[in-house]
Structures are given as C-alpha cells and as structure tokens.
Amino acid sequence: MSNISIEFKPNVKTQNGLKKIPDLVLYSIARQVLDMSYNTIPKDTGKLRSSSIGAGVRGGNGDYYIGSYTDYASYVWEMPQTTNWSEPGTNSQWYTRTIKEKGTVIVNDAVNRAWKDTM
C-alpha cells in the first residue's frame, strides 16, 4: 500500500485579491448607479441632483449607500410617475429604475473591473 501526500499553497496575491473583490464590486455598483441616474433625478432648482452627486457613495466594508442631503428627497422619491416633472426624462425612484434597466451591464462591469484591478 502506498501513501500519497499533497500540499496546497495558495498564491498570496490571488488569495488577497479574492478577499477584496466583493467590496470593490459593491462600491462600483453604487457608483455606477449614482452616475447613470444623474439625468433622471428630478430637477427643479438642481439642488436634489447636485446634493446626490455631492453626497457620492458613502459607507464601506461591503455596506455602501447613495442618496441626497436634501430634506425632501424621500418625498420626491415617492411621487407617482404620473407627476408632471419639471424636466423631461426625470422620474421618481431614479436609482431603482437605473438598476432595473441597466443592472446586468452595471454588475458585469463592476465584476470585470474588480477582477482586472485585483488579479
């Protein structure tokens, strides 16, 4: 009878890269949704749009969020789509609409970028 012994030594760079990928992907998704939503964020004075971009992507360690610093953003978010928006192409729930319409492209791009940057 013979004994066989196998030792596996993972590549340190690959191992460290794999640990970073989830966080990089989540940040990239949030950033792309924010950027792609810009033109659909309702614009009257422009404060809601500029506040959303100014707030950017916040958080870290796999817990990211986007939003606005205005006190009325949640009210506008919940307005019906039948609202007579001040600018064509704008709508309520702009981040949700962006991820529904472009989610596959956004996620694929985020994963590819994270993989390229870490591996």
CSV table of N, CA, C and O in Angstrom, one decimal:
chain,number,residue,atom,x,y,z
A,1,MET,N,0.8,-1.2,0.0
A,1,MET,CA,0.0,0.0,0.0
A,1,MET,C,0.9,1.2,0.0
A,1,MET,O,1.9,1.3,0.7
A,2,SER,N,0.5,2.3,-0.8
A,2,SER,CA,1.3,3.5,-0.8
A,2,SER,C,0.5,4.7,-0.3
A,2,SER,O,-0.7,4.7,-0.5
A,3,ASN,N,1.2,5.6,0.3
A,3,ASN,CA,0.6,6.8,0.7
A,3,ASN,C,0.9,8.0,-0.2
A,3,ASN,O,2.1,8.1,-0.6
A,4,ILE,N,0.0,8.8,-0.4
A,4,ILE,CA,0.2,10.0,-1.2
A,4,ILE,C,-0.1,11.2,-0.4
A,4,ILE,O,-1.2,11.2,0.2
A,5,SER,N,0.7,12.1,-0.4
A,5,SER,CA,0.5,13.4,0.3
A,5,SER,C,0.5,14.5,-0.6
A,5,SER,O,1.4,14.6,-1.5
A,6,ILE,N,-0.4,15.4,-0.5
A,6,ILE,CA,-0.5,16.6,-1.4
A,6,ILE,C,-0.6,17.8,-0.5
A,6,ILE,O,-1.3,17.9,0.5
A,7,GLU,N,0.2,18.8,-0.8
A,7,GLU,CA,0.2,20.1,-0.1
A,7,GLU,C,-0.2,21.2,-1.1
A,7,GLU,O,0.3,21.3,-2.2
A,8,PHE,N,-1.2,22.0,-0.6
A,8,PHE,CA,-1.7,23.1,-1.5
A,8,PHE,C,-1.2,24.4,-0.8
A,8,PHE,O,-1.5,24.7,0.3
A,9,LYS,N,-0.5,25.2,-1.6
A,9,LYS,CA,-0.1,26.5,-1.1
A,9,LYS,C,-0.8,27.6,-2.1
A,9,LYS,O,-0.3,27.7,-3.2
A,10,PRO,N,-1.8,28.3,-1.6
A,10,PRO,CA,-2.4,29.2,-2.5
A,10,PRO,C,-1.5,30.4,-2.8
A,10,PRO,O,-0.6,30.8,-2.0
A,11,ASN,N,-1.7,31.0,-3.9
A,11,ASN,CA,-1.0,32.1,-4.3
A,11,ASN,C,-1.5,33.3,-3.5
A,11,ASN,O,-2.7,33.6,-3.4
A,12,VAL,N,-0.6,34.0,-2.8
A,12,VAL,CA,-0.9,35.0,-1.8
A,12,VAL,C,-1.6,36.2,-2.5
A,12,VAL,O,-2.6,36.7,-2.0
A,13,LYS,N,-1.1,36.6,-3.7
A,13,LYS,CA,-1.7,37.7,-4.4
A,13,LYS,C,-3.1,37.4,-4.8
A,13,LYS,O,-4.1,38.2,-4.7
A,14,THR,N,-3.4,36.2,-5.3
A,14,THR,CA,-4.7,35.7,-5.7
A,14,THR,C,-5.6,35.7,-4.5
A,14,THR,O,-6.8,36.1,-4.5
A,15,GLN,N,-5.1,35.1,-3.4
A,15,GLN,CA,-5.9,35.0,-2.2
A,15,GLN,C,-6.3,36.4,-1.7
A,15,GLN,O,-7.5,36.6,-1.3
A,16,ASN,N,-5.4,37.3,-1.6
A,16,ASN,CA,-5.7,38.7,-1.2
A,16,ASN,C,-6.7,39.4,-2.1
A,16,ASN,O,-7.6,40.1,-1.7
A,17,GLY,N,-6.5,39.2,-3.4
A,17,GLY,CA,-7.4,39.7,-4.4
A,17,GLY,C,-8.8,39.2,-4.3
A,17,GLY,O,-9.8,40.0,-4.4
A,18,LEU,N,-9.0,38.0,-4.0
A,18,LEU,CA,-10.3,37.4,-3.9
A,18,LEU,C,-11.0,38.0,-2.6
A,18,LEU,O,-12.2,38.1,-2.6
A,19,LYS,N,-10.3,38.3,-1.6
A,19,LYS,CA,-10.9,38.9,-0.4
A,19,LYS,C,-11.3,40.4,-0.7
A,19,LYS,O,-12.3,40.8,-0.1
A,20,LYS,N,-10.7,41.1,-1.6
A,20,LYS,CA,-11.0,42.5,-2.0
A,20,LYS,C,-12.2,42.6,-2.9
A,20,LYS,O,-12.9,43.6,-3.0
A,21,ILE,N,-12.4,41.6,-3.8
A,21,ILE,CA,-13.3,41.7,-4.9
A,21,ILE,C,-14.8,42.1,-4.4
A,21,ILE,O,-15.4,43.0,-5.0
A,22,PRO,N,-15.3,41.4,-3.4
A,22,PRO,CA,-16.7,41.8,-3.1
A,22,PRO,C,-16.9,43.2,-2.7
A,22,PRO,O,-17.9,43.9,-3.2
A,23,ASP,N,-16.0,43.8,-2.0
A,23,ASP,CA,-16.1,45.2,-1.6
A,23,ASP,C,-16.0,46.1,-2.8
A,23,ASP,O,-16.7,47.1,-3.0
A,24,LEU,N,-15.0,45.8,-3.7
A,24,LEU,CA,-14.8,46.6,-4.9
A,24,LEU,C,-16.0,46.6,-5.8
A,24,LEU,O,-16.4,47.6,-6.4
A,25,VAL,N,-16.6,45.4,-5.9
A,25,VAL,CA,-17.8,45.2,-6.8
A,25,VAL,C,-19.0,46.0,-6.2
A,25,VAL,O,-19.6,46.8,-7.0
A,26,LEU,N,-19.2,46.0,-4.9
A,26,LEU,CA,-20.3,46.7,-4.3
A,26,LEU,C,-20.2,48.2,-4.5
A,26,LEU,O,-21.1,48.9,-4.8
A,27,TYR,N,-19.0,48.7,-4.2
A,27,TYR,CA,-18.7,50.1,-4.4
A,27,TYR,C,-18.9,50.5,-5.9
A,27,TYR,O,-19.6,51.6,-6.1
A,28,SER,N,-18.4,49.8,-6.8
A,28,SER,CA,-18.5,50.1,-8.2
A,28,SER,C,-20.0,50.1,-8.6
A,28,SER,O,-20.4,51.0,-9.4
A,29,ILE,N,-20.8,49.2,-8.2
A,29,ILE,CA,-22.2,49.1,-8.5
A,29,ILE,C,-22.9,50.4,-8.0
A,29,ILE,O,-23.6,51.1,-8.8
A,30,ALA,N,-22.6,50.8,-6.8
A,30,ALA,CA,-23.2,52.0,-6.2
A,30,ALA,C,-22.8,53.2,-7.0
A,30,ALA,O,-23.6,54.1,-7.3
A,31,ARG,N,-21.5,53.3,-7.3
A,31,ARG,CA,-21.0,54.5,-8.1
A,31,ARG,C,-21.6,54.6,-9.5
A,31,ARG,O,-22.0,55.7,-9.9
A,32,GLN,N,-21.7,53.4,-10.2
A,32,GLN,CA,-22.3,53.5,-11.5
A,32,GLN,C,-23.8,53.8,-11.5
A,32,GLN,O,-24.3,54.5,-12.3
A,33,VAL,N,-24.5,53.3,-10.5
A,33,VAL,CA,-25.9,53.6,-10.4
A,33,VAL,C,-26.1,55.1,-10.1
A,33,VAL,O,-26.9,55.7,-10.8
A,34,LEU,N,-25.3,55.6,-9.3
A,34,LEU,CA,-25.3,57.1,-9.0
A,34,LEU,C,-25.0,57.9,-10.2
A,34,LEU,O,-25.8,58.8,-10.6
A,35,ASP,N,-24.0,57.5,-10.9
A,35,ASP,CA,-23.6,58.3,-12.1
A,35,ASP,C,-24.6,58.1,-13.2
A,35,ASP,O,-25.0,59.1,-13.9
A,36,MET,N,-25.1,57.0,-13.5
A,36,MET,CA,-26.1,56.7,-14.5
A,36,MET,C,-27.5,57.3,-14.2
A,36,MET,O,-28.3,57.5,-15.1
A,37,SER,N,-27.8,57.6,-13.0
A,37,SER,CA,-29.1,58.1,-12.6
A,37,SER,C,-29.1,59.6,-12.6
A,37,SER,O,-30.2,60.2,-12.6
A,38,TYR,N,-28.0,60.3,-12.8
A,38,TYR,CA,-27.9,61.7,-12.7
A,38,TYR,C,-29.0,62.4,-13.5
A,38,TYR,O,-29.7,63.3,-13.0
A,39,ASN,N,-29.1,62.1,-14.8
A,39,ASN,CA,-30.0,62.8,-15.6
A,39,ASN,C,-31.5,62.4,-15.4
A,39,ASN,O,-32.4,63.1,-15.9
A,40,THR,N,-31.8,61.4,-14.6
A,40,THR,CA,-33.1,61.0,-14.3
A,40,THR,C,-33.6,61.6,-12.9
A,40,THR,O,-34.8,61.4,-12.6
A,41,ILE,N,-32.7,62.1,-12.2
A,41,ILE,CA,-33.1,62.7,-10.9
A,41,ILE,C,-33.8,64.0,-11.2
A,41,ILE,O,-33.4,64.8,-11.9
A,42,PRO,N,-35.0,64.1,-10.6
A,42,PRO,CA,-35.8,65.3,-10.9
A,42,PRO,C,-35.0,66.6,-10.6
A,42,PRO,O,-34.2,66.7,-9.7
A,43,LYS,N,-35.3,67.6,-11.5
A,43,LYS,CA,-34.5,68.8,-11.5
A,43,LYS,C,-35.5,70.0,-11.5
A,43,LYS,O,-36.2,70.2,-12.5
A,44,ASP,N,-35.6,70.7,-10.5
A,44,ASP,CA,-36.3,72.0,-10.5
A,44,ASP,C,-35.3,73.1,-10.3
A,44,ASP,O,-34.9,73.7,-11.3
A,45,THR,N,-34.7,73.1,-9.1
A,45,THR,CA,-33.6,74.1,-8.9
A,45,THR,C,-32.2,73.4,-9.1
A,45,THR,O,-31.3,74.1,-9.2
A,46,GLY,N,-32.2,72.1,-9.2
A,46,GLY,CA,-31.0,71.4,-9.3
A,46,GLY,C,-30.3,71.0,-8.0
A,46,GLY,O,-29.3,70.3,-8.0
A,47,LYS,N,-30.9,71.4,-6.9
A,47,LYS,CA,-30.4,71.0,-5.6
A,47,LYS,C,-30.4,69.5,-5.3
A,47,LYS,O,-29.4,69.0,-4.8
A,48,LEU,N,-31.4,68.9,-5.7
A,48,LEU,CA,-31.5,67.4,-5.5
A,48,LEU,C,-30.4,66.7,-6.2
A,48,LEU,O,-29.7,65.8,-5.7
A,49,ARG,N,-30.2,67.0,-7.5
A,49,ARG,CA,-29.2,66.4,-8.3
A,49,ARG,C,-27.8,66.7,-7.7
A,49,ARG,O,-27.0,65.8,-7.6
A,50,SER,N,-27.5,67.9,-7.5
A,50,SER,CA,-26.2,68.3,-7.0
A,50,SER,C,-25.9,67.7,-5.6
A,50,SER,O,-24.8,67.3,-5.3
A,51,SER,N,-26.9,67.6,-4.8
A,51,SER,CA,-26.7,67.1,-3.5
A,51,SER,C,-26.5,65.6,-3.6
A,51,SER,O,-25.7,65.0,-2.8
A,52,SER,N,-27.1,64.9,-4.5
A,52,SER,CA,-26.9,63.5,-4.7
A,52,SER,C,-25.5,63.2,-5.1
A,52,SER,O,-24.9,62.3,-4.6
A,53,ILE,N,-25.1,63.9,-6.1
A,53,ILE,CA,-23.7,63.7,-6.6
A,53,ILE,C,-22.7,64.1,-5.6
A,53,ILE,O,-21.7,63.5,-5.3
A,54,GLY,N,-23.0,65.2,-4.9
A,54,GLY,CA,-22.1,65.7,-3.8
A,54,GLY,C,-21.9,64.7,-2.7
A,54,GLY,O,-20.9,64.5,-2.1
A,55,ALA,N,-23.0,64.0,-2.4
A,55,ALA,CA,-23.0,63.1,-1.3
A,55,ALA,C,-22.2,61.8,-1.7
A,55,ALA,O,-21.5,61.2,-0.9
A,56,GLY,N,-22.3,61.5,-3.0
A,56,GLY,CA,-21.5,60.4,-3.5
A,56,GLY,C,-21.9,59.1,-2.9
A,56,GLY,O,-23.0,58.9,-2.5
A,57,VAL,N,-20.9,58.1,-3.0
A,57,VAL,CA,-21.1,56.8,-2.4
A,57,VAL,C,-20.5,56.8,-1.0
A,57,VAL,O,-19.4,57.2,-0.8
A,58,ARG,N,-21.3,56.5,-0.1
A,58,ARG,CA,-20.9,56.5,1.3
A,58,ARG,C,-20.9,55.1,1.9
A,58,ARG,O,-21.6,54.2,1.4
A,59,GLY,N,-20.2,54.9,3.0
A,59,GLY,CA,-20.1,53.6,3.7
A,59,GLY,C,-18.8,53.0,3.4
A,59,GLY,O,-17.8,53.6,3.0
A,60,GLY,N,-18.8,51.7,3.6
A,60,GLY,CA,-17.6,50.9,3.4
A,60,GLY,C,-17.7,49.5,3.9
A,60,GLY,O,-18.8,49.1,4.5
A,61,ASN,N,-16.7,48.7,3.7
A,61,ASN,CA,-16.7,47.3,4.2
A,61,ASN,C,-18.0,46.5,3.7
A,61,ASN,O,-18.6,45.9,4.5
A,62,GLY,N,-18.3,46.7,2.5
A,62,GLY,CA,-19.4,45.9,1.9
A,62,GLY,C,-20.8,46.5,2.2
A,62,GLY,O,-21.8,45.9,1.9
A,63,ASP,N,-20.8,47.7,2.8
A,63,ASP,CA,-22.1,48.3,3.2
A,63,ASP,C,-22.1,49.8,2.6
A,63,ASP,O,-21.7,50.7,3.3
A,64,TYR,N,-22.5,49.9,1.4
A,64,TYR,CA,-22.5,51.2,0.7
A,64,TYR,C,-23.9,51.7,0.4
A,64,TYR,O,-24.8,50.9,0.3
A,65,TYR,N,-24.0,53.0,0.4
A,65,TYR,CA,-25.3,53.6,0.1
A,65,TYR,C,-25.1,54.9,-0.7
A,65,TYR,O,-24.1,55.5,-0.6
A,66,ILE,N,-26.2,55.3,-1.4
A,66,ILE,CA,-26.2,56.5,-2.1
A,66,ILE,C,-27.5,57.3,-1.8
A,66,ILE,O,-28.5,56.7,-1.4
A,67,GLY,N,-27.5,58.6,-1.9
A,67,GLY,CA,-28.7,59.3,-1.6
A,67,GLY,C,-28.3,60.8,-1.6
A,67,GLY,O,-27.3,61.2,-2.1
A,68,SER,N,-29.2,61.6,-1.1
A,68,SER,CA,-29.1,63.1,-1.2
A,68,SER,C,-29.1,63.6,0.2
A,68,SER,O,-29.7,63.0,1.2
A,69,TYR,N,-28.5,64.8,0.4
A,69,TYR,CA,-28.5,65.5,1.7
A,69,TYR,C,-29.8,66.4,1.8
A,69,TYR,O,-29.9,67.1,2.8
A,70,THR,N,-30.6,66.5,0.8
A,70,THR,CA,-31.8,67.4,0.9
A,70,THR,C,-32.8,66.7,1.8
A,70,THR,O,-32.9,65.5,1.9
A,71,ASP,N,-33.6,67.6,2.5
A,71,ASP,CA,-34.6,67.1,3.4
A,71,ASP,C,-35.9,66.6,2.7
A,71,ASP,O,-36.7,66.0,3.3
A,72,TYR,N,-36.0,66.9,1.4
A,72,TYR,CA,-37.2,66.5,0.6
A,72,TYR,C,-37.0,65.3,-0.4
A,72,TYR,O,-37.9,65.0,-1.1
A,73,ALA,N,-35.8,64.8,-0.4
A,73,ALA,CA,-35.5,63.7,-1.4
A,73,ALA,C,-36.5,62.5,-1.2
A,73,ALA,O,-37.0,62.0,-2.2
A,74,SER,N,-36.8,62.1,0.0
A,74,SER,CA,-37.7,61.0,0.2
A,74,SER,C,-39.1,61.3,-0.3
A,74,SER,O,-39.8,60.4,-0.8
A,75,TYR,N,-39.5,62.5,-0.2
A,75,TYR,CA,-40.8,62.9,-0.7
A,75,TYR,C,-40.9,62.8,-2.2
A,75,TYR,O,-41.8,62.3,-2.8
A,76,VAL,N,-39.9,63.3,-2.9
A,76,VAL,CA,-39.8,63.3,-4.3
A,76,VAL,C,-39.7,61.8,-4.8
A,76,VAL,O,-40.3,61.4,-5.8
A,77,TRP,N,-38.9,61.0,-4.1
A,77,TRP,CA,-38.7,59.6,-4.4
A,77,TRP,C,-40.0,58.9,-4.5
A,77,TRP,O,-40.2,58.0,-5.4
A,78,GLU,N,-40.9,59.2,-3.6
A,78,GLU,CA,-42.2,58.5,-3.5
A,78,GLU,C,-43.3,59.1,-4.4
A,78,GLU,O,-44.4,58.6,-4.5
A,79,MET,N,-43.0,60.2,-5.1
A,79,MET,CA,-44.0,60.8,-6.0
A,79,MET,C,-44.4,59.8,-7.1
A,79,MET,O,-43.6,59.0,-7.6
A,80,PRO,N,-45.7,59.8,-7.6
A,80,PRO,CA,-46.1,58.9,-8.6
A,80,PRO,C,-45.5,59.3,-10.0
A,80,PRO,O,-45.1,60.5,-10.2
A,81,GLN,N,-45.3,58.3,-10.8
A,81,GLN,CA,-44.7,58.5,-12.1
A,81,GLN,C,-45.5,59.4,-13.0
A,81,GLN,O,-45.0,60.0,-13.9
A,82,THR,N,-46.8,59.5,-12.6
A,82,THR,CA,-47.7,60.4,-13.4
A,82,THR,C,-47.5,61.9,-13.1
A,82,THR,O,-48.1,62.8,-13.7
A,83,THR,N,-46.6,62.2,-12.2
A,83,THR,CA,-46.3,63.6,-11.8
A,83,THR,C,-45.8,64.3,-13.1
A,83,THR,O,-45.1,63.8,-13.9
A,84,ASN,N,-46.2,65.6,-13.1
A,84,ASN,CA,-45.7,66.4,-14.2
A,84,ASN,C,-44.3,67.0,-13.9
A,84,ASN,O,-44.2,68.0,-13.3
A,85,TRP,N,-43.3,66.2,-14.2
A,85,TRP,CA,-42.0,66.5,-13.9
A,85,TRP,C,-41.5,67.8,-14.6
A,85,TRP,O,-41.9,68.0,-15.7
A,86,SER,N,-40.7,68.6,-13.9
A,86,SER,CA,-40.2,69.8,-14.5
A,86,SER,C,-39.3,69.7,-15.7
A,86,SER,O,-39.1,70.6,-16.4
A,87,GLU,N,-38.7,68.5,-15.8
A,87,GLU,CA,-37.7,68.3,-16.9
A,87,GLU,C,-38.0,66.9,-17.5
A,87,GLU,O,-38.1,65.9,-16.8
A,88,PRO,N,-38.2,66.8,-18.8
A,88,PRO,CA,-38.4,65.5,-19.4
A,88,PRO,C,-37.3,64.5,-19.1
A,88,PRO,O,-36.1,64.9,-19.0
A,89,GLY,N,-37.7,63.3,-19.0
A,89,GLY,CA,-36.7,62.2,-18.7
A,89,GLY,C,-36.5,62.0,-17.2
A,89,GLY,O,-35.8,61.0,-16.9
A,90,THR,N,-37.0,62.8,-16.4
A,90,THR,CA,-36.8,62.6,-14.9
A,90,THR,C,-38.0,61.8,-14.4
A,90,THR,O,-39.0,61.7,-15.0
A,91,ASN,N,-37.8,61.2,-13.2
A,91,ASN,CA,-38.8,60.4,-12.6
A,91,ASN,C,-38.5,60.2,-11.2
A,91,ASN,O,-37.5,60.6,-10.6
A,92,SER,N,-39.5,59.5,-10.5
A,92,SER,CA,-39.3,59.1,-9.1
A,92,SER,C,-38.5,57.8,-9.1
A,92,SER,O,-38.3,57.1,-10.1
A,93,GLN,N,-38.0,57.5,-7.9
A,93,GLN,CA,-37.2,56.2,-7.7
A,93,GLN,C,-36.2,56.0,-8.7
A,93,GLN,O,-36.0,54.9,-9.3
A,94,TRP,N,-35.4,57.0,-9.0
A,94,TRP,CA,-34.4,57.1,-10.0
A,94,TRP,C,-33.3,56.0,-9.9
A,94,TRP,O,-32.9,55.4,-10.9
A,95,TYR,N,-32.9,55.7,-8.7
A,95,TYR,CA,-31.8,54.7,-8.5
A,95,TYR,C,-32.4,53.3,-8.8
A,95,TYR,O,-31.7,52.5,-9.5
A,96,THR,N,-33.6,53.0,-8.3
A,96,THR,CA,-34.3,51.8,-8.6
A,96,THR,C,-34.5,51.5,-10.1
A,96,THR,O,-34.2,50.5,-10.6
A,97,ARG,N,-34.9,52.6,-10.8
A,97,ARG,CA,-35.1,52.5,-12.2
A,97,ARG,C,-33.8,52.2,-12.9
A,97,ARG,O,-33.8,51.4,-13.9
A,98,THR,N,-32.8,52.9,-12.5
A,98,THR,CA,-31.5,52.6,-13.2
A,98,THR,C,-31.0,51.2,-13.0
A,98,THR,O,-30.6,50.6,-14.0
A,99,ILE,N,-31.1,50.7,-11.8
A,99,ILE,CA,-30.6,49.3,-11.6
A,99,ILE,C,-31.5,48.3,-12.3
A,99,ILE,O,-31.0,47.3,-12.8
A,100,LYS,N,-32.8,48.6,-12.4
A,100,LYS,CA,-33.7,47.7,-13.1
A,100,LYS,C,-33.4,47.7,-14.6
A,100,LYS,O,-33.4,46.7,-15.3
A,101,GLU,N,-33.1,48.9,-15.2
A,101,GLU,CA,-32.9,49.0,-16.6
A,101,GLU,C,-31.5,48.6,-17.0
A,101,GLU,O,-31.3,48.1,-18.1
A,102,LYS,N,-30.5,48.9,-16.2
A,102,LYS,CA,-29.1,48.7,-16.6
A,102,LYS,C,-28.3,47.8,-15.6
A,102,LYS,O,-27.1,47.7,-15.7
A,103,GLY,N,-29.1,47.1,-14.8
A,103,GLY,CA,-28.4,46.3,-13.7
A,103,GLY,C,-27.4,45.2,-14.2
A,103,GLY,O,-26.3,45.1,-13.7
A,104,THR,N,-27.8,44.5,-15.2
A,104,THR,CA,-26.9,43.4,-15.7
A,104,THR,C,-25.6,44.0,-16.2
A,104,THR,O,-24.5,43.5,-15.9
A,105,VAL,N,-25.7,45.1,-17.0
A,105,VAL,CA,-24.5,45.8,-17.5
A,105,VAL,C,-23.6,46.3,-16.4
A,105,VAL,O,-22.4,46.2,-16.3
A,106,ILE,N,-24.3,46.9,-15.4
A,106,ILE,CA,-23.6,47.5,-14.2
A,106,ILE,C,-22.9,46.4,-13.4
A,106,ILE,O,-21.7,46.6,-13.1
A,107,VAL,N,-23.5,45.4,-13.1
A,107,VAL,CA,-22.9,44.3,-12.3
A,107,VAL,C,-21.8,43.6,-13.1
A,107,VAL,O,-20.7,43.4,-12.5
A,108,ASN,N,-22.0,43.3,-14.3
A,108,ASN,CA,-20.9,42.7,-15.1
A,108,ASN,C,-19.7,43.6,-15.2
A,108,ASN,O,-18.6,43.1,-15.1
A,109,ASP,N,-19.9,44.9,-15.4
A,109,ASP,CA,-18.8,45.8,-15.5
A,109,ASP,C,-18.1,45.9,-14.1
A,109,ASP,O,-16.9,45.9,-14.1
A,110,ALA,N,-18.9,45.9,-13.1
A,110,ALA,CA,-18.3,46.0,-11.7
A,110,ALA,C,-17.4,44.8,-11.4
A,110,ALA,O,-16.3,44.9,-10.9
A,111,VAL,N,-17.9,43.6,-11.7
A,111,VAL,CA,-17.2,42.4,-11.5
A,111,VAL,C,-15.9,42.4,-12.4
A,111,VAL,O,-14.8,42.0,-11.9
A,112,ASN,N,-16.0,42.7,-13.6
A,112,ASN,CA,-14.9,42.7,-14.5
A,112,ASN,C,-13.8,43.7,-14.1
A,112,ASN,O,-12.6,43.4,-14.1
A,113,ARG,N,-14.2,44.9,-13.7
A,113,ARG,CA,-13.2,45.9,-13.2
A,113,ARG,C,-12.5,45.4,-11.9
A,113,ARG,O,-11.3,45.5,-11.8
A,114,ALA,N,-13.3,44.9,-11.0
A,114,ALA,CA,-12.7,44.4,-9.7
A,114,ALA,C,-11.7,43.3,-10.0
A,114,ALA,O,-10.6,43.2,-9.4
A,115,TRP,N,-12.1,42.4,-10.9
A,115,TRP,CA,-11.2,41.2,-11.2
A,115,TRP,C,-9.9,41.8,-11.9
A,115,TRP,O,-8.8,41.4,-11.5
A,116,LYS,N,-10.1,42.7,-12.8
A,116,LYS,CA,-8.9,43.2,-13.5
A,116,LYS,C,-8.0,44.0,-12.5
A,116,LYS,O,-6.8,43.9,-12.6
A,117,ASP,N,-8.6,44.7,-11.6
A,117,ASP,CA,-7.8,45.5,-10.7
A,117,ASP,C,-7.1,44.7,-9.6
A,117,ASP,O,-6.1,45.2,-9.1
A,118,THR,N,-7.6,43.5,-9.3
A,118,THR,CA,-7.0,42.8,-8.2
A,118,THR,C,-6.2,41.6,-8.6
A,118,THR,O,-5.4,41.0,-7.9
A,119,MET,N,-6.5,41.1,-9.8
A,119,MET,CA,-5.8,39.8,-10.2
A,119,MET,C,-4.7,40.0,-11.2
A,119,MET,O,-4.4,40.5,-11.9
